[in-house]
Every structure is written in C-alpha cells, then in structure tokens.
Short mmCIF file of C-alpha atoms in Angstrom, two decimals:
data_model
loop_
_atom_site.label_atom_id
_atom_site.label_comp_id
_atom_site.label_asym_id
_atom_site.label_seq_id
_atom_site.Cartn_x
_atom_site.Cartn_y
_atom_site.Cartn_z
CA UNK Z 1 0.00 0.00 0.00
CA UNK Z 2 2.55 2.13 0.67
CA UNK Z 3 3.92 2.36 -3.05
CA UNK Z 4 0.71 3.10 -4.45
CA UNK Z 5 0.66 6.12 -2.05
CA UNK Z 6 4.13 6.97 -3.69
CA UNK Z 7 2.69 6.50 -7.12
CA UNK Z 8 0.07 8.70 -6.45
CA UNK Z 9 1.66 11.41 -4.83
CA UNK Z 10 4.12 11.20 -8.41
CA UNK Z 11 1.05 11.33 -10.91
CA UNK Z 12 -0.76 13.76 -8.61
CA UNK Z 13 2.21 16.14 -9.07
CA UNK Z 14 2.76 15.56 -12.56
CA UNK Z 15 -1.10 16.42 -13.78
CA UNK Z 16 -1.14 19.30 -11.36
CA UNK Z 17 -4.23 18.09 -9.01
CA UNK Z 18 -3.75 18.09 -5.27
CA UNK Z 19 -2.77 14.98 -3.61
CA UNK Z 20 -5.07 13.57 -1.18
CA UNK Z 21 -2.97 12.16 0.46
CA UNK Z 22 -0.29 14.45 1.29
CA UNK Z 23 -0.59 16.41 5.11
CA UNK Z 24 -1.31 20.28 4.41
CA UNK Z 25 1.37 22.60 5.22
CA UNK Z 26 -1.36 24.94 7.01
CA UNK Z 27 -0.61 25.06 10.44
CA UNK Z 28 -3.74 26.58 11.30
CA UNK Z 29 -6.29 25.44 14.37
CA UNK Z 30 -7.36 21.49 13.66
CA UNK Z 31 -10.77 21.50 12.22
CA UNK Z 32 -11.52 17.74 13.32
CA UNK Z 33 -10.74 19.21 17.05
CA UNK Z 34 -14.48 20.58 17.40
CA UNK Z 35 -14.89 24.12 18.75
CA UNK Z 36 -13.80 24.74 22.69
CA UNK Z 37 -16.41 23.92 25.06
CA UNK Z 38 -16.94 27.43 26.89
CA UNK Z 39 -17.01 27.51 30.95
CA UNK Z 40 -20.00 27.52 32.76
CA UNK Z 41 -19.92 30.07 35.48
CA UNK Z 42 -20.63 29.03 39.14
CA UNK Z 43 -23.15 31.16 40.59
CA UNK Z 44 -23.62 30.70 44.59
CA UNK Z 45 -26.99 29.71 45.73
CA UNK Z 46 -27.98 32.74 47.75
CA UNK Z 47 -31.40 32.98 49.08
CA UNK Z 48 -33.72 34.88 46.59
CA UNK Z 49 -31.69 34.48 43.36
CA UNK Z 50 -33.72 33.85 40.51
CA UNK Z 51 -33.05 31.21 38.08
CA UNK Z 52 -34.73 28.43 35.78
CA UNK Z 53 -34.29 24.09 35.29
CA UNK Z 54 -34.52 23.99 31.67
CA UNK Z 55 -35.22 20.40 31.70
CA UNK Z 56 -39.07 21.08 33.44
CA UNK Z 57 -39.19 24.88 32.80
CA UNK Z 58 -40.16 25.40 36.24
CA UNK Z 59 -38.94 28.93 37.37
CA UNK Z 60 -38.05 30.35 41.01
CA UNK Z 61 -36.26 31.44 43.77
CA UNK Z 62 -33.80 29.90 45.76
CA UNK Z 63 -35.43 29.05 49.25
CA UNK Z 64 -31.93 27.03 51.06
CA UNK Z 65 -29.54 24.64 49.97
CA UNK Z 66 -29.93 21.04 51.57
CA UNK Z 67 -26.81 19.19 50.65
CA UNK Z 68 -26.26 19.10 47.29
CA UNK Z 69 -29.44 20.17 45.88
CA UNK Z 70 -31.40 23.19 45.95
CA UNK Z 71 -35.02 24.25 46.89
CA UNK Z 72 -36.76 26.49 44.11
CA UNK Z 73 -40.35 28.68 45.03
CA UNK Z 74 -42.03 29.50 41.98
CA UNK Z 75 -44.13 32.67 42.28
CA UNK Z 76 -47.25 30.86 43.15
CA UNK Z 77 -45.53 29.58 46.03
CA UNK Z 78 -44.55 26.07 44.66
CA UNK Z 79 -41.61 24.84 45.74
CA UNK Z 80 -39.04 21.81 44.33
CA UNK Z 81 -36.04 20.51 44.93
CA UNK Z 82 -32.95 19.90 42.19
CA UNK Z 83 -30.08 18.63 42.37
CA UNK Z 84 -26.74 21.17 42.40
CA UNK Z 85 -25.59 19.45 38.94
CA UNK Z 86 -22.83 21.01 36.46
CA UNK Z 87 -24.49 23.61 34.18
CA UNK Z 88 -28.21 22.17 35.23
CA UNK Z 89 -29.56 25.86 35.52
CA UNK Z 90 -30.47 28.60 33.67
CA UNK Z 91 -29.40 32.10 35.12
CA UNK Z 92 -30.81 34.87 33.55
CA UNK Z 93 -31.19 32.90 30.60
CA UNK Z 94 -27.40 31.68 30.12
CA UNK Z 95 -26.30 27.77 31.54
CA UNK Z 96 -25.01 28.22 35.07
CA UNK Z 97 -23.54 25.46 38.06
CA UNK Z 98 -25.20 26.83 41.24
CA UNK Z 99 -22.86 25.98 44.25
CA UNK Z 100 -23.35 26.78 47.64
CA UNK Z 101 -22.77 30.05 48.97
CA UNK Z 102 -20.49 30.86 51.36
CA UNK Z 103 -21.31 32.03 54.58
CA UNK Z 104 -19.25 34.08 56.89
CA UNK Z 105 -18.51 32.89 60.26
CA UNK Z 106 -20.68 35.02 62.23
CA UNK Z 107 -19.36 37.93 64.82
CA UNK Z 108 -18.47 37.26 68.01
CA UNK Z 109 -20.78 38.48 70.44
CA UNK Z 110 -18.93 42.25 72.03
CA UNK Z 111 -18.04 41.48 75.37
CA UNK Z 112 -18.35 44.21 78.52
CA UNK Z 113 -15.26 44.86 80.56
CA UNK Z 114 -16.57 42.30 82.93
CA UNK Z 115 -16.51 39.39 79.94
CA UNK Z 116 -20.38 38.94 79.67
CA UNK Z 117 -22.48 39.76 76.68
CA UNK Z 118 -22.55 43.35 75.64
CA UNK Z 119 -26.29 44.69 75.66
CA UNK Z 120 -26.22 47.15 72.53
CA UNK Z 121 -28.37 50.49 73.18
CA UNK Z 122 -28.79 49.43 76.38
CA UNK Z 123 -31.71 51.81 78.37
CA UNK Z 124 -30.68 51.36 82.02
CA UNK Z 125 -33.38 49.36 84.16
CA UNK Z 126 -35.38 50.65 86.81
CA UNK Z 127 -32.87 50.27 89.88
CA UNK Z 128 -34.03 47.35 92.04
CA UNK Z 129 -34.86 47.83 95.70
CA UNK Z 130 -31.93 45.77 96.45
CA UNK Z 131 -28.21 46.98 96.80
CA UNK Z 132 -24.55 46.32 96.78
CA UNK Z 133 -22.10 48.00 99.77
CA UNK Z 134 -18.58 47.91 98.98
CA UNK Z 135 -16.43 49.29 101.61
CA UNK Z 136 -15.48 53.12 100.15
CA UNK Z 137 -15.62 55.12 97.16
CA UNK Z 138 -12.55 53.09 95.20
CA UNK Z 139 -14.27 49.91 96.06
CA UNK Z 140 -17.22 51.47 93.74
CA UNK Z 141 -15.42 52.64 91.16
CA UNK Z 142 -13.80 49.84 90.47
CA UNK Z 143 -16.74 47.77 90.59
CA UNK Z 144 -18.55 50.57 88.60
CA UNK Z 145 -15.03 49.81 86.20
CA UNK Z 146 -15.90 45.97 85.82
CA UNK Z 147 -19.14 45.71 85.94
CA UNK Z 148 -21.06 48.87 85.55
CA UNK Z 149 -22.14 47.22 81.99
CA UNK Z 150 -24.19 44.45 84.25
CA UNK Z 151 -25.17 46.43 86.80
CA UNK Z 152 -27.19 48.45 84.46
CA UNK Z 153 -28.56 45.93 83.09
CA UNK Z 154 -29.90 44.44 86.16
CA UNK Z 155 -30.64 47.69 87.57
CA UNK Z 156 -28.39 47.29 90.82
CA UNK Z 157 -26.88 50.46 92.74
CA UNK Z 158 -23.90 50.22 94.26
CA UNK Z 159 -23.27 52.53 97.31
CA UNK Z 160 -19.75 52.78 99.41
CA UNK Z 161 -20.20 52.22 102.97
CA UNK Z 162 -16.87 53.51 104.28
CA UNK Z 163 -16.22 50.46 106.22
CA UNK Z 164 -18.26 47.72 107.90
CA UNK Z 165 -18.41 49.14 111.71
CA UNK Z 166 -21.35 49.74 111.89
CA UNK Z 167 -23.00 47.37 109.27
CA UNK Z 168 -25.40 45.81 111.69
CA UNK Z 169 -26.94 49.05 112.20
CA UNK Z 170 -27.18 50.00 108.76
CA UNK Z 171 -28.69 46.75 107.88
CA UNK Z 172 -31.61 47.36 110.25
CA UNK Z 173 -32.12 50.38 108.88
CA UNK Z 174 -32.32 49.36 105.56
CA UNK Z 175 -34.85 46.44 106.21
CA UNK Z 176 -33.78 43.91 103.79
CA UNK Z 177 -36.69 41.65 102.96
CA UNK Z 178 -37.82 39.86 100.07
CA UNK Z 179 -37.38 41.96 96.78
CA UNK Z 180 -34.67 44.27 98.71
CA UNK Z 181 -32.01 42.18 99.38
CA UNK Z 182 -28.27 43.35 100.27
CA UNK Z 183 -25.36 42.35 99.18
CA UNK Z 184 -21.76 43.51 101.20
CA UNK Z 185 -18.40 43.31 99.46
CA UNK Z 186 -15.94 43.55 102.69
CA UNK Z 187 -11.89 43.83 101.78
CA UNK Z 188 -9.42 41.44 104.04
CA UNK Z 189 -12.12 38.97 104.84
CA UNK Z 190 -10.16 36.15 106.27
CA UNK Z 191 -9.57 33.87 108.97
CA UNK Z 192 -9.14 36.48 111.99
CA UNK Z 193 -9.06 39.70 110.44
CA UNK Z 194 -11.31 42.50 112.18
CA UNK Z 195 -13.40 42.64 109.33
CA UNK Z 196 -14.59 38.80 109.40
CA UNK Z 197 -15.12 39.02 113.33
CA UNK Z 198 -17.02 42.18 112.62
CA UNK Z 199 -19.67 40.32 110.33
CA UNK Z 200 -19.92 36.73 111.56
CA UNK Z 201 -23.14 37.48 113.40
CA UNK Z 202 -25.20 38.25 110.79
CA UNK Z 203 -27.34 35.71 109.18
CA UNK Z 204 -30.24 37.47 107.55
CA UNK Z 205 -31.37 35.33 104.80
CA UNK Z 206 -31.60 38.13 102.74
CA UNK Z 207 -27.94 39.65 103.54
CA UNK Z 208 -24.99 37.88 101.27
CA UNK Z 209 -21.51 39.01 102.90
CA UNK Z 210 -18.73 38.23 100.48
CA UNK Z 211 -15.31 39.15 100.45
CA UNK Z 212 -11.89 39.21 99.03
CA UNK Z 213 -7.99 38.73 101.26
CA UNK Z 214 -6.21 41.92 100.10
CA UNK Z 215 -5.62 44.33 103.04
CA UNK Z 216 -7.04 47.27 100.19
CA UNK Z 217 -9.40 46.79 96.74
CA UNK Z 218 -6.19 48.51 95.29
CA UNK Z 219 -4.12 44.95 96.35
CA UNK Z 220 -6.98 43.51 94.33
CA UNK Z 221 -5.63 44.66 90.55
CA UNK Z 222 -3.14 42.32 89.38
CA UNK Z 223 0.78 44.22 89.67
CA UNK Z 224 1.12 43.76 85.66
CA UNK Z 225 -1.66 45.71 85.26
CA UNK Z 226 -0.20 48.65 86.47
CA UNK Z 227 3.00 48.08 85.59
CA UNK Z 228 4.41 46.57 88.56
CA UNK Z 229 6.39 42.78 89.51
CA UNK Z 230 4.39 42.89 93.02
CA UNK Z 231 2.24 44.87 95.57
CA UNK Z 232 5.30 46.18 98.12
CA UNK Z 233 4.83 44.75 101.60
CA UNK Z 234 3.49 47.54 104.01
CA UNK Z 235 4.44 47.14 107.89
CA UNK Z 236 1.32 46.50 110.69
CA UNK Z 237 0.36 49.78 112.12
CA UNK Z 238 1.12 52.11 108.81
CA UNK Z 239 -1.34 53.40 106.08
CA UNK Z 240 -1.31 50.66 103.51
CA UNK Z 241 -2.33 53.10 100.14
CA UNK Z 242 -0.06 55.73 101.74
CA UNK Z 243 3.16 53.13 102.29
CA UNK Z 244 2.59 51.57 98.80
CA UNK Z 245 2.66 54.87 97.06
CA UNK Z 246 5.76 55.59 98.98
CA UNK Z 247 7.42 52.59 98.14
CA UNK Z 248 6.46 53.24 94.16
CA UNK Z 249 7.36 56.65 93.87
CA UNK Z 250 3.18 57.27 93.45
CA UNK Z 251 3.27 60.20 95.08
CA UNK Z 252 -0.08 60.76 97.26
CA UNK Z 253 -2.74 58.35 97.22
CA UNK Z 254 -5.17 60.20 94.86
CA UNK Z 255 -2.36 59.99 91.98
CA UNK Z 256 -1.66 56.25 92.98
CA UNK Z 257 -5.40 55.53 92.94
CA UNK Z 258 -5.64 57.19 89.04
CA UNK Z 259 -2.62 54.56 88.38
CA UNK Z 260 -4.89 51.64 89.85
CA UNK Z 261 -8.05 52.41 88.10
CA UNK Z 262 -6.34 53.36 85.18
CA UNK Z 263 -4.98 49.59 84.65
CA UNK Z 264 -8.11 47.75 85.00
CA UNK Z 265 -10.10 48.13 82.21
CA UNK Z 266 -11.05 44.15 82.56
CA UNK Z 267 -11.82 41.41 84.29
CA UNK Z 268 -8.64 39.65 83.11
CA UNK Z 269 -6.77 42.67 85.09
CA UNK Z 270 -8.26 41.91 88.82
CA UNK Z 271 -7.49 38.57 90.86
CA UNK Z 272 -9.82 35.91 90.72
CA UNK Z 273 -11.23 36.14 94.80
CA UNK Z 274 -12.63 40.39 93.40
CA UNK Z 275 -14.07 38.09 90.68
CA UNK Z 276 -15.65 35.66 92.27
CA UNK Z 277 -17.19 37.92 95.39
CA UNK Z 278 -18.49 40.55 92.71
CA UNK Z 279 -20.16 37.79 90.24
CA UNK Z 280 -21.75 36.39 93.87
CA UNK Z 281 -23.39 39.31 95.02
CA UNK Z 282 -24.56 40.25 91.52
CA UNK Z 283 -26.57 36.98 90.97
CA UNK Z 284 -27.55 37.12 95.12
CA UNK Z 285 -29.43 40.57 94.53
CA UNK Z 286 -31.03 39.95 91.03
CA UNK Z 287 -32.25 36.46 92.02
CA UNK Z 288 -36.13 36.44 92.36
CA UNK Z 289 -36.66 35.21 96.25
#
C-alpha cells in the first residue's frame, strides 16, 4: 500500500491536481478538534436568586440549599427541589452550576469589661430595691469599672459604705426583705481579720456578705496591670495606700489611685477572689426570692 501512495503522490504532481494524500502545510487550528467547550460560570446559591431548570421549565427562587441540591419557590408559592448538577440551571437565561454560597462565620458576640455579653443600646433598668455596699468610694469605682455594663442591666446600685463598723446598724435600717435584698463586698475577709469578726453574726437570709484577702481593693488589681512585679509589703500599724505609694514613687494616694483604676479596664486585670465575690453578690441581689 505504501507504493501506491508513492505513485500517487508522483502522478498527482505531474497532472497538477492536489494529492489527497499528502498532510497540508497549514498550520492553522485542527478542524476535526471541534470548537472549545466554553465555561459555565458558578453562581452561589444565595437565598432569593432567581433562576430556571430547563429540563421542566419550572422557574423560582432559591429558598436554602440542603446538601447538594437546591429548593426552588415559583411565584405561586410552589416549591421543588434539584439537584446542584454542572451547568443544570439557567441564570438569567445563560447555563449556570449553582454551588453553595459561602457564609461568613458570624461575629463574636462584644463582650463588657466584665466578659459577659454586651447589651447594645442598652436603656438602664429601673434600679431594684436591692443593693450592693462595697467598703469606700474606690471599692465602687472599680466595681462601677468591671461591671457597671451588668449592673445596668440588672438595675443594681452600688453605694460605698466607708467600712463595715457599723453594718449591723445600717442593715436594720435598711430592712432587707424579700425583693430588697443586700449584698456587702468587705476587703481582708479572712480567717481572723477584724473585718470577718465584725460580720460573723449576721445571718439574715436576705444579707450575702462576700469578700476578698487583700488588706485594700487597690491589692486587688493584678501588679502587671499597672506596671508593677508585686504589691510592696506595708508594715502592721502604717497606712497601707499611703506606704505603697511611697514605696512606688506614686506620690499621694489620689495619683496612685488614678494609676490603679487606670490599669483595669477588665476582668482579666483583677485577681480571681474580686471576681468571684463581685459575680456572687450580683446573681444574690437579682435572684427572684
């Protein structure tokens, strides 16, 4: 066979015709290739977008995806369910591959300086008839710092007592009862101290005494938070927030103080007994009985 293909090539080029069998020279795109199959664009399934399954006709709006199909609501509020195939759908009127569309993680919740949810456009509550006594006016602001957020939230006051001498008396004349309950944040409440001796008679149901170790609700901001390796060791018998700001270089106490509150702006900035006491009394005087 091969001769005869020589022998025609020869007779082909003697007469002038073109040989049929000789490979063109044209280096041009293959015509037995076909034309390029375009792309079909992915279009994400988002909830609402309008598009058409050619093979039934049937026309709608995306509803959810469910896997790896789709659910369609017509406009006469018929719904179906196709599968996600390659090019199966008709988006304003061109093929299309629906896929699934992505979905951001959502936001984390904002957090208050105490760590709980943030209430946005928060209108304070009504204050309750119950209350919170912390012992002195840094005591409440740094509460106030914490967890002013919740506070407003649940509508608590908090009032300074300047110490707990006389918090027998106070209590009586306050009245606590069902509905107006107290709660009493007392500094250095340990084993001992004046301050536990001075409140382990009272048992009113609806008094809550908590309480933290520090000699001062200064002692009670962690050192790192106001730039400090430790809290300097005061002797027995001196002013503790008058010592420490000597020993710092603070000058008086009202600068010092500015240094203290200044440091914690959260929870993660106070030791873990302020924590606990302050959470305590906060659930004690918003509880219902």
């Amino acid at each position: 066979m091969g001769w005869l293909r020589g022998v025609a090539a020869r007779r082909s080029a003697t007469i002038g015709l073109p040989c049929p069998f000789v490979r063109s020279v044209d280096y041009g795109r293959d015509i037995l290739s076909g034309s390029r199959r375009k792309k079909v664009p992915e279009v994400p399934a988002e909830p609402g977008l309008v598009v058409e399954d050619p093979a039934s006709g049937f026309c709608g709006a995306v509803l959810r995806v469910e896997k790896d199909n789709v659910v369609l609501e017509d406009r006469h509020g018929k719904q179906r369910l196709f599968p996600m195939r390659p090019a199966a759908f008709l988006f304003e009127g061109k093929p299309a591959t629906l896929v699934p569309a992505r979905t951001s993680a959502p936001a984390a919740p904002a957090r208050s300086a105490s760590g709980s949810v943030k209430v946005e456009g928060l209108r304070a509550r009504t204050a309750r008839g119950s209350r919170i006594w912390v012992e002195g006016i840094h005591d409440a602001e740094l509460v106030e710092r914490i967890w002013g957020h919740d506070l407003r939230v649940e509508g608590v006051v908090v009032e300074p007592l300047h110490g707990v001498d006389d918090l027998p008396g106070l209590l009586a004349e306050f009245g606590p009862e069902r509905g107006r309950r107290v709660g009493v944040l007392v500094d250095h409440l340990v084993a001992g101290s004046k301050e536990s001796r001075l409140v382990e008679g009272i048992t009113d149901e609806h008094v809550m005494i908590t309480g933290h170790p520090y000699v001062d609700i200064w002692e009670a901001v962690k050192p790192a938070a106001v730039g400090i390796r430790e809290w300097p060791t005061v002797p027995r018998g001196q002013d503790w927030k008058q010592g420490v700001c000597s020993r710092l270089g603070w000058g008086e106490p009202a600068e010092g103080w500015r240094r203290v509150l200044a440091g914690a702006s959260g929870f993660r900035d106070v030791e873990t007994p302020l924590l606990t006491a302050v959470e305590q009394l906060i659930d004690f005087v918003t509880a219902e009985g």
